[in-house]
XYZ file of C-alpha atoms in Angstrom:
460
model
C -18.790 10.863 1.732
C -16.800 8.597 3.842
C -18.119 6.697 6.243
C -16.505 4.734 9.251
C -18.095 1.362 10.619
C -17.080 0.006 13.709
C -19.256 -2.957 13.936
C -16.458 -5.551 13.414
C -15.407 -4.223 16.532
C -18.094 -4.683 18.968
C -17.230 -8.203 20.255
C -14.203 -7.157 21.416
C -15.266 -3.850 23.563
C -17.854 -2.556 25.599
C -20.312 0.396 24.528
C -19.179 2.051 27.763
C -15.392 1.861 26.903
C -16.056 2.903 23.469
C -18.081 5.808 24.287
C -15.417 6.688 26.908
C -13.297 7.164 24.227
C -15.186 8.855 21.624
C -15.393 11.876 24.804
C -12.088 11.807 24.991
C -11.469 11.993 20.864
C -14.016 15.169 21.410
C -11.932 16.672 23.530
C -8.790 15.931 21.031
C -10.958 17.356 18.519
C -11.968 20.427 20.609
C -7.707 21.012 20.271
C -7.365 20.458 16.371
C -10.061 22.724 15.606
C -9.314 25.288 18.268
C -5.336 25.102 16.838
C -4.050 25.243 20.411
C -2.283 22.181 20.276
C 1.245 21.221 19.904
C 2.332 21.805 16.517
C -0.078 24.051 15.829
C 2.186 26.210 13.497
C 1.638 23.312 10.851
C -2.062 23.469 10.251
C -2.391 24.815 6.951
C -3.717 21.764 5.223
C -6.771 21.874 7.642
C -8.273 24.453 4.846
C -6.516 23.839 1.863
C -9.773 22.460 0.007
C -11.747 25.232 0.847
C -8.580 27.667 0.414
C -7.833 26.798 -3.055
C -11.590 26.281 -4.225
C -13.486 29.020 -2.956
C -10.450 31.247 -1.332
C -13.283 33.762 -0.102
C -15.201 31.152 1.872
C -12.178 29.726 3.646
C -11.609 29.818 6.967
C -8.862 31.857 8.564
C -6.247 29.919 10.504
C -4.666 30.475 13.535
C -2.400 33.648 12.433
C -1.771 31.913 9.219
C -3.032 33.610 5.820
C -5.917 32.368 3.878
C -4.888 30.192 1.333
C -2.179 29.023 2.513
C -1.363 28.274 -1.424
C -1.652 31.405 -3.601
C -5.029 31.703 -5.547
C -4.922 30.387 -9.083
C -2.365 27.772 -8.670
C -4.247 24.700 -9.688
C -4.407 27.035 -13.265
C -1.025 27.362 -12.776
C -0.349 23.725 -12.858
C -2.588 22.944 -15.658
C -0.856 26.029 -17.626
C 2.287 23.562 -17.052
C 0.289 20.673 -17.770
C -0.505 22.553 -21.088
C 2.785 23.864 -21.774
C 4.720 20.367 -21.576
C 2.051 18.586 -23.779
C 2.983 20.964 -26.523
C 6.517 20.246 -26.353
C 5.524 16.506 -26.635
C 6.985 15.975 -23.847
C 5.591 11.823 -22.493
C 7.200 10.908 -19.595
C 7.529 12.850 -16.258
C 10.036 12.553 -13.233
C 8.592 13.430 -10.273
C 11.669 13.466 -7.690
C 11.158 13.408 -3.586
C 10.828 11.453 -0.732
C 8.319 10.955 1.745
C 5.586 13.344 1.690
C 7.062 14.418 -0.865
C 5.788 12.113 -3.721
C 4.081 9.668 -1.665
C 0.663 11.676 -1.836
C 0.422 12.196 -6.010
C 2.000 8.724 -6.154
C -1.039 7.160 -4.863
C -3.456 9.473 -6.677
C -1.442 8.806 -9.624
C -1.637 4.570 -9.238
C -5.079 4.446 -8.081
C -6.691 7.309 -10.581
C -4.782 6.014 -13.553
C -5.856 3.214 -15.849
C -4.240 -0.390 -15.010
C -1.209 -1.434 -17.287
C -1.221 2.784 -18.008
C 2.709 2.282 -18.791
C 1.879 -0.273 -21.703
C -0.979 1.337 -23.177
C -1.384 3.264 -26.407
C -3.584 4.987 -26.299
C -2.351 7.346 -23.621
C -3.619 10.744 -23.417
C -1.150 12.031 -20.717
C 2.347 11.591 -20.516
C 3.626 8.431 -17.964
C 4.580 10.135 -14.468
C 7.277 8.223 -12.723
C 9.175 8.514 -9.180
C 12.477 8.870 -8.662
C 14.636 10.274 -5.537
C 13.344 7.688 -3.331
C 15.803 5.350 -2.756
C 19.306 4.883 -3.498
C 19.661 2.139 -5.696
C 22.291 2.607 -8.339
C 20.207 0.690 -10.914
C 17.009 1.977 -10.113
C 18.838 5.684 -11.459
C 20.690 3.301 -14.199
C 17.536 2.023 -15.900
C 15.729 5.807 -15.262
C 18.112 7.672 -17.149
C 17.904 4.648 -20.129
C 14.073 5.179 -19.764
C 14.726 8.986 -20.212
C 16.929 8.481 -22.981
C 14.174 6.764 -24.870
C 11.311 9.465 -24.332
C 10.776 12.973 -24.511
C 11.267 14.003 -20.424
C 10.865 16.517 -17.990
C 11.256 17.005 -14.549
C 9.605 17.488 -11.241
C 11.746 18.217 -8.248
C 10.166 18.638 -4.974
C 12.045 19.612 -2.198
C 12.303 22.236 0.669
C 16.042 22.211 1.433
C 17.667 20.872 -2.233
C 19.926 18.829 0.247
C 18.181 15.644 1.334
C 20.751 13.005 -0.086
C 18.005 10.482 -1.826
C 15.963 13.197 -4.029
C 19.238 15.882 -4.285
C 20.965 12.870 -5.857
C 18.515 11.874 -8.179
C 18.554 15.284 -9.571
C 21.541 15.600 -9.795
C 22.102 13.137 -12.470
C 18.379 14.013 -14.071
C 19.088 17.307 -14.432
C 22.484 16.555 -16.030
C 20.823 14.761 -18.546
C 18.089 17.031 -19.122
C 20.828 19.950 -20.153
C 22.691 17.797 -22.219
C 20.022 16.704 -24.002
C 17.541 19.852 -24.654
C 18.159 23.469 -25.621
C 15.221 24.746 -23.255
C 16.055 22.735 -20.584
C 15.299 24.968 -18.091
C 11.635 25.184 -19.258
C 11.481 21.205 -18.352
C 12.480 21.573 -14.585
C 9.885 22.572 -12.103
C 11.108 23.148 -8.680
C 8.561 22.797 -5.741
C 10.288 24.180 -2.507
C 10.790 26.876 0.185
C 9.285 30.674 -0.846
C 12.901 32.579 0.005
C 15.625 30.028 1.077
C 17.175 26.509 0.481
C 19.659 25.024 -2.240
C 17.302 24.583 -4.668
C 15.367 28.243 -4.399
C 18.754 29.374 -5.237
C 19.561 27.481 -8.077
C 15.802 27.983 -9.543
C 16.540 31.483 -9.424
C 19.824 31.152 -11.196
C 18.606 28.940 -13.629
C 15.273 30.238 -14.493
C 13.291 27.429 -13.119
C 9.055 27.767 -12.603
C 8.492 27.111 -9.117
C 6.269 26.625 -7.213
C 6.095 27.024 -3.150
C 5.943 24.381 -0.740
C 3.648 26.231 2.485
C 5.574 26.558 5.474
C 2.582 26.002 7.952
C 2.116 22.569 5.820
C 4.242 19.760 6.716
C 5.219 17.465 3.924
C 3.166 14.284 4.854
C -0.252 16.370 4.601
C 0.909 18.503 1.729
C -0.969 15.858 -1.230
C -3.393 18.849 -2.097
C -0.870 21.568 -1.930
C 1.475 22.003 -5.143
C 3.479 19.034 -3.704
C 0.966 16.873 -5.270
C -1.420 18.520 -7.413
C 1.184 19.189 -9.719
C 2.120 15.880 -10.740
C -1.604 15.023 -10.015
C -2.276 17.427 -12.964
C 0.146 16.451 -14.929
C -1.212 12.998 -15.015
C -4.071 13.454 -16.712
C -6.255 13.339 -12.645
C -9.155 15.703 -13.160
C -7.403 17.776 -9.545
C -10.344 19.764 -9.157
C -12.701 17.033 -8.332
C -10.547 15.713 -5.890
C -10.332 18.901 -4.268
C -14.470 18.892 -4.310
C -14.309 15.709 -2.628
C -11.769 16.936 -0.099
C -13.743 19.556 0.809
C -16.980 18.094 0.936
C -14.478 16.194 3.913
C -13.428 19.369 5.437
C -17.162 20.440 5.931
C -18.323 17.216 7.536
C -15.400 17.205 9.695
C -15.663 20.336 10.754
C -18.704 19.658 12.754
C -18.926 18.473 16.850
C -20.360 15.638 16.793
C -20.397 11.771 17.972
C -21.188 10.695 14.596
C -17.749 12.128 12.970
C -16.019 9.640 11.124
C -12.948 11.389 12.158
C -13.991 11.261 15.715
C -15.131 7.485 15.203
C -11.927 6.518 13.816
C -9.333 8.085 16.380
C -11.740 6.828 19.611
C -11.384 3.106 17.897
C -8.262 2.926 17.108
C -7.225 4.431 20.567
C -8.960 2.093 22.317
C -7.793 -1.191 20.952
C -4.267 0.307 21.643
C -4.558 1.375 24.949
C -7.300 -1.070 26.508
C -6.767 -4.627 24.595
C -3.339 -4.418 23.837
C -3.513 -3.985 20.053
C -0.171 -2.466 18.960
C -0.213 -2.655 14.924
C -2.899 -1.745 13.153
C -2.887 -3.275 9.174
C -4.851 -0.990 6.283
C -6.836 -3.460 4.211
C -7.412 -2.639 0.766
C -8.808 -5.103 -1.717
C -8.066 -3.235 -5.357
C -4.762 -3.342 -6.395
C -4.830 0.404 -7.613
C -5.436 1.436 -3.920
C -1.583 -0.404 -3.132
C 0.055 3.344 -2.345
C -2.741 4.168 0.066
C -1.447 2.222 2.139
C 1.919 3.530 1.344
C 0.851 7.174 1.902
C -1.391 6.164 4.952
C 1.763 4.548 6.832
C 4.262 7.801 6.539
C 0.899 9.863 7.642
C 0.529 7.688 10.705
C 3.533 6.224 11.378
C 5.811 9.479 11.671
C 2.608 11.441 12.877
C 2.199 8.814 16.401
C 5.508 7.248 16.729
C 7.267 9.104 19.036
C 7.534 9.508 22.844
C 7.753 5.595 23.027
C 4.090 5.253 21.922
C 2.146 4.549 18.637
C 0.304 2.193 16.991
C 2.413 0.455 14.430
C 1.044 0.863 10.849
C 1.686 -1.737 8.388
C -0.909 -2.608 5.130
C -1.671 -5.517 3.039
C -3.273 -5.929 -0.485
C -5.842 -8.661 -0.669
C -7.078 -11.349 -2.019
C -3.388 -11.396 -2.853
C -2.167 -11.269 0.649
C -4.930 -13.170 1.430
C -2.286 -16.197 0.298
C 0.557 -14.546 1.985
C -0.072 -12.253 5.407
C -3.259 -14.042 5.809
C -2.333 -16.939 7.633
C -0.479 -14.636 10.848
C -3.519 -12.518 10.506
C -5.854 -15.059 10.824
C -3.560 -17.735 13.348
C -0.670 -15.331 14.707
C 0.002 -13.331 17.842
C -2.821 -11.729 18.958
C -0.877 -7.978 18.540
C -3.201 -6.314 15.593
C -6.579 -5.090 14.013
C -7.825 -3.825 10.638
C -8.391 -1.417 8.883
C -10.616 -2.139 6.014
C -11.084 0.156 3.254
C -14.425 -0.848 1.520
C -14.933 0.605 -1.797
C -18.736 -0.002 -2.860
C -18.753 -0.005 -6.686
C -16.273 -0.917 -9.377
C -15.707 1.817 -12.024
C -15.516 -1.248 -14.348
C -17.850 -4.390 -15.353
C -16.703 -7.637 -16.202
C -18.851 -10.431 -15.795
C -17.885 -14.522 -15.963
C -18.337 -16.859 -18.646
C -19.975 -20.311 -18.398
C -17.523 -23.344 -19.699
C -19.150 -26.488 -21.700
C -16.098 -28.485 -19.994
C -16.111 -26.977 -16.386
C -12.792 -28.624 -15.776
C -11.952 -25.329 -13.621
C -15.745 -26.120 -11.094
C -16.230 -22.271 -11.740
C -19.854 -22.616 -13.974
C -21.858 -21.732 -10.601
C -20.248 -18.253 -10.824
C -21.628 -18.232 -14.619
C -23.036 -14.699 -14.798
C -21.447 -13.118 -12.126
C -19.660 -9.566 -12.199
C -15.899 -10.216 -10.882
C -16.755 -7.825 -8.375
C -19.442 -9.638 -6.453
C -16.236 -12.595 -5.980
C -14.058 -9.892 -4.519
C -17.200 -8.478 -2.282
C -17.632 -11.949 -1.230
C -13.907 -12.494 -0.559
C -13.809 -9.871 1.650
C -16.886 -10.619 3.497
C -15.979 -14.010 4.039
C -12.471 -12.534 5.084
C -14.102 -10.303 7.638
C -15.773 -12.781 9.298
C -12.934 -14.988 9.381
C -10.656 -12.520 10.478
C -13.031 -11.385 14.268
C -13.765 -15.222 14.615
C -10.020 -15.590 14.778
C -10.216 -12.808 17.299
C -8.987 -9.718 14.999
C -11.060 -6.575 15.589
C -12.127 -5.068 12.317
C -12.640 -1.327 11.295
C -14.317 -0.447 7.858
C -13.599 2.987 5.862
C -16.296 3.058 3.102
C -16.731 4.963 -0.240
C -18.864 4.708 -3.182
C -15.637 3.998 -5.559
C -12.425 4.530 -7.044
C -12.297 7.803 -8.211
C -11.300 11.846 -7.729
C -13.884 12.922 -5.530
C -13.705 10.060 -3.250
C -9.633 9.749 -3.061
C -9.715 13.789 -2.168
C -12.287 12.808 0.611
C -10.149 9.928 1.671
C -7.119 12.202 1.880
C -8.799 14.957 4.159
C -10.689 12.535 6.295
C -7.078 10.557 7.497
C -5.152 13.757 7.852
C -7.925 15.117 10.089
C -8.806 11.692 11.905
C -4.600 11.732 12.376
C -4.827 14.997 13.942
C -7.351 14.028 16.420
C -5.921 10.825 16.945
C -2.839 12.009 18.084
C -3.490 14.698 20.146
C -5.911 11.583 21.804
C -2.635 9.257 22.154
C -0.810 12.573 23.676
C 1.978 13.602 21.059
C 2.721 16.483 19.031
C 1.451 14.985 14.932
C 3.095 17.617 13.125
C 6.893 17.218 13.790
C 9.339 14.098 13.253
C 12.180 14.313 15.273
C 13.235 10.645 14.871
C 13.746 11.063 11.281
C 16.940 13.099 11.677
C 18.980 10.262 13.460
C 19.569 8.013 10.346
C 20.465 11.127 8.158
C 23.601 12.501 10.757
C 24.891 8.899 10.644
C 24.406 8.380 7.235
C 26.273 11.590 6.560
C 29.198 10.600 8.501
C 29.320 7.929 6.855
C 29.531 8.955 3.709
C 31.942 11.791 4.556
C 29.858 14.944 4.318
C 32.304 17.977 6.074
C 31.293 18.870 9.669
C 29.992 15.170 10.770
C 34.145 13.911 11.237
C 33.948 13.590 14.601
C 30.545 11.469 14.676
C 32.408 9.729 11.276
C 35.354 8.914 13.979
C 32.907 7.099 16.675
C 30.724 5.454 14.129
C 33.616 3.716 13.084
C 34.949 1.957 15.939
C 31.106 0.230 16.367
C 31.669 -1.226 12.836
């Protein structure tokens, strides 16, 4: 269960302003679960635990069929899990942007074991990401990776036509065909039910695919086939993160002062809107939680930042940052607050040495699990941190695992919901996004964007 403290936040506010603000997070809440809100064509995800666990139980959205992904396709994914393992197949492209690999790429970095690309003694294949950038020698050294394993492909996409992941494919899928006879059994295609580029060409190639809900937007679509796919394919036991996500959507589900959800949005509201607090920094202090952050921001970021408002999401890994973003946290402009997650156990124990020499002055942590240092670190980090006049939020669970990541998942998209519809703006549409990708395709010389081509031109 995750829990949400708010402690590190109490010099800074007064009960009366926070509890101001958790009514007013009730009353956003009243319009996520009611789905009367704007956007409320994109709820799907608000069920998909219950939907694709116990599709009799689940609860019937606005107008929207119940599940919103078809029954059996977790089996579905592990029948492709199943299928790929017996072609020997070890290493696994997952192409997409955004939502669209940012989801199973942290499930896939913080459920897998550290070094997993080095190890032998692997028991899935390696899962890596590609279609997120356009770096000519991030492709280069992918296809020279491919060339040295036995690959297949992922390609997740709702058009086929976003330039970063379409390009990518491209050149994967190119290699794929000249390099295996049943190359069509080694592309998955994740995208629109009836229409798009790459619908067509999985039809007229044969692909498996798999659908991408359209009441699901992309940045809550991690437990959808957008990410339980590659999830599965990882080796990630997917059905225990789903129990933990829905152990989320019950809690959630329920009125109440004490909701994490509701905790979290009234917070985080406040500090924007009363002291001034425009950026808000998700603390994580194991290195395997790195993409939370990564997923959290596109969640957030594109969910709230629009109609000139938002609360700036940025993250930071310590103790390493600790040495790096520590000293503005701790000295510089008075602009941000944290968000802590706290995880409670290690799933691993390592405890240190005593030295006959001492020459490193580490002897009185003789006997110590590595652990308690980090627990101490951040203690001594959060105490530091409000003294220097940084407000502090704390997500807790009891450790790194399935269950708790699927909780963790649920419990931000649903705290996002609320929080938005607190701040005032619609969290299920991006409209901003489109402005870079009209430029860029003028640029570039894509047919229809010549006049826009014309007038970027005479600004550079």
């Amino acid at each position: 269960m995750v829990t949400v403290h708010v402690g590190g936040c109490s010099s800074f506010v007064k009960d009366a302003q926070y509890k101001q603000y958790v009514d007013k997070a009730l009353e956003a809440f009243d319009e996520l679960k009611g789905e009367e809100g704007a956007g409320n064509d994109f709820l799907g995800w608000k069920h998909l635990p219950s939907s694709v666990l116990c599709p009799a139980a689940a609860g019937v959205g606005r107008g929207f069929p119940v599940p919103a992904i078809p029954e059996g396709t977790l089996e579905a994914c592990e029948a492709v899990r199943d299928d790929w393992k017996a072609k020997g197949v070890d290493l696994v492209v997952v192409i997409g942007i955004g939502g669209s690999y940012l989801g199973a790429r942290c499930a896939v970095e913080a459920l897998s074991r550290n070094f997993a690309g080095l190890r032998k003694d692997k028991s899935a294949p390696d899962v890596v990401f590609a279609g997120n950038n356009l770096s000519e020698e991030y492709v280069a050294d992918l296809l020279d990776l491919c060339a040295e394993r036995n690959t297949a492909c992922v390609v997740i996409s709702k058009s086929g036509t976003t330039t970063e992941p379409a390009v990518a494919f491209r050149l994967v899928k190119e290699f794929i065909e000249k390099n295996y006879k049943d190359a069509a059994e080694r592309i998955i295609a994740i995208t629109d039910a009836k229409k798009g580029a790459l619908k067509t060409l999985a039809t007229q190639e044969g692909y498996k695919t798999f659908v991408v809900p359209d009441n699901v937007g992309g940045r809550f679509s991690v437990l959808t086939p957008v990410g339980l796919l590659p999830i599965v394919l990882a080796g990630i036991d997917a059905r225990a993160m789903l129990e933990g996500a829905l152990e989320m959507e019950k809690a959630l589900s329920e009125r109440s002062e004490s909701n994490p959800a509701v905790q979290y949005a009234a917070m985080r509201n406040l500090l924007y809107a009363e002291l001034g607090k425009k950026v808000e920094v998700m603390v994580t202090y194991n290195p395997k939680l790195q993409y939370l952050g990564e997923w959290w921001k596109q969640l957030y970021g594109e969910s709230e930042g629009k109609d000139g408002k938002g609360i700036f999401p940025a993250s930071v890994n310590n103790t390493a940052d600790l040495h790096s973003m520590g000293q503005f946290i701790q000295e510089g402009e008075r602009i941000l607050f944290e968000t802590v997650i706290n995880v409670k156990n290690a799933t691993r124990s390592v405890v240190i040495g005593s030295d006959a020499q001492n020459l490193d002055q580490l002897n009185y942590l003789a006997g110590q699990h590595v652990e308690h240092c980090d627990a101490m670190a951040q203690l001594g980090t959060k105490l530091a941190h409000i003294d220097g006049g940084v407000p502090q939020l704390e997500v807790t669970v009891d450790k790194v695992d399935a269950f708790n990541l699927g909780g963790l998942f649920y419990f931000f998209e649903f705290a996002c919901g609320v929080s938005a519809y607190l701040l005032g703006v619609n969290p299920f549409n991006q409209p901003g996004v489109e402005a870079y990708k009209k430029n860029m395709f003028a640029l570039l010389g894509k047919p229809g964007y010549e006049e826009l081509a014309a007038r970027l031109k005479t600004r550079i």
